[in-house]
Amino acid sequence: MRKVILILSILCIGLISIAGIRSSEEGPKITICHIPPGNPENAHSITISINALPAHLAHGDSEGACEAQCTLETDPECYCELFPNDPACN
């Protein structure tokens, strides 16, 4: 009986260790131009999990760093193609 308890204890410790390693792994990341809803003037580049990309794209953010993109002042047509949800583009 002691052997069984010892073996089960070792297995549990091993599984807990593996779970801890897997949960600390960071998945693929991507840099996006994040436009805070209601505050497009505060657009800034952030790096997020690739899993969060669809949610960000759905509210008007775009792939790539903000600095690499056109602005409303320099090229309004380009800007509105990139950020169609910006109130300035309506």
C-alpha positions as CSV (number, residue, x, y, z in Angstrom):
1,M,0.0,0.0,0.0
2,R,2.9,2.4,0.8
3,K,4.3,1.7,-2.7
4,V,1.0,2.6,-4.3
5,I,0.8,5.9,-2.3
6,L,4.4,6.7,-3.2
7,I,3.9,6.1,-6.9
8,L,0.7,8.1,-7.0
9,S,2.4,11.0,-5.1
10,I,5.2,11.0,-7.6
11,L,2.8,11.0,-10.5
12,C,0.8,13.9,-9.0
13,I,3.9,15.9,-8.5
14,G,5.0,15.3,-12.0
15,L,1.6,16.3,-13.5
16,I,1.5,19.4,-11.4
17,S,5.0,20.3,-12.6
18,I,4.1,19.8,-16.3
19,A,0.9,21.8,-15.9
20,G,2.9,24.7,-14.4
21,I,5.3,24.6,-17.3
22,R,2.6,24.6,-19.9
23,S,0.6,27.4,-18.3
24,S,3.7,29.6,-18.2
25,E,4.5,29.1,-21.9
26,E,3.7,32.2,-24.0
27,G,2.2,31.5,-27.3
28,P,2.8,33.4,-30.5
29,K,2.5,37.2,-30.3
30,I,1.7,39.9,-32.8
31,T,2.1,43.7,-32.8
32,I,-1.0,45.7,-33.5
33,C,-2.1,49.3,-33.7
34,H,-4.6,49.5,-30.8
35,I,-7.2,52.2,-31.0
36,P,-9.0,52.6,-27.7
37,P,-12.8,52.8,-28.3
38,G,-13.9,56.4,-28.0
39,N,-10.4,57.7,-27.9
40,P,-8.8,57.3,-31.4
41,E,-6.3,60.0,-30.6
42,N,-4.7,57.6,-28.2
43,A,-3.8,54.9,-30.7
44,H,-0.7,53.1,-29.8
45,S,1.2,49.9,-30.6
46,I,0.8,46.9,-28.4
47,T,1.9,43.3,-28.6
48,I,-0.8,40.7,-27.9
49,S,-1.4,37.0,-28.1
50,I,-2.3,35.9,-31.6
51,N,-5.5,34.4,-29.9
52,A,-6.7,38.0,-29.1
53,L,-6.2,39.3,-32.6
54,P,-9.8,38.6,-33.9
55,A,-11.3,40.6,-31.0
56,H,-9.0,43.5,-31.6
57,L,-9.6,43.5,-35.4
58,A,-13.4,43.5,-34.7
59,H,-13.3,46.8,-33.0
60,G,-11.1,48.6,-35.4
61,D,-7.5,47.8,-34.4
62,S,-5.1,46.8,-37.2
63,E,-2.1,44.6,-37.6
64,G,1.3,46.3,-37.5
65,A,2.7,49.1,-35.4
66,C,0.9,52.4,-35.5
67,E,4.1,54.3,-36.4
68,A,4.3,52.3,-39.7
69,Q,0.8,53.5,-40.8
70,C,-0.7,56.6,-42.3
71,T,-2.5,59.1,-40.1
72,L,-5.7,61.0,-40.5
73,E,-3.8,64.2,-41.1
74,T,-1.3,62.9,-43.6
75,D,-3.5,60.7,-45.7
76,P,-7.2,60.6,-44.6
77,E,-8.2,58.1,-47.3
78,C,-5.5,55.6,-46.3
79,Y,-6.3,56.2,-42.6
80,C,-10.0,55.5,-43.0
81,E,-9.3,52.3,-44.9
82,L,-7.1,51.1,-42.0
83,F,-9.5,52.4,-39.3
84,P,-13.0,52.4,-40.7
85,N,-14.6,52.4,-37.2
86,D,-13.0,55.7,-36.3
87,P,-15.8,58.4,-36.0
88,A,-13.7,60.8,-38.0
89,C,-14.1,58.5,-41.0
90,N,-17.9,58.5,-41.0
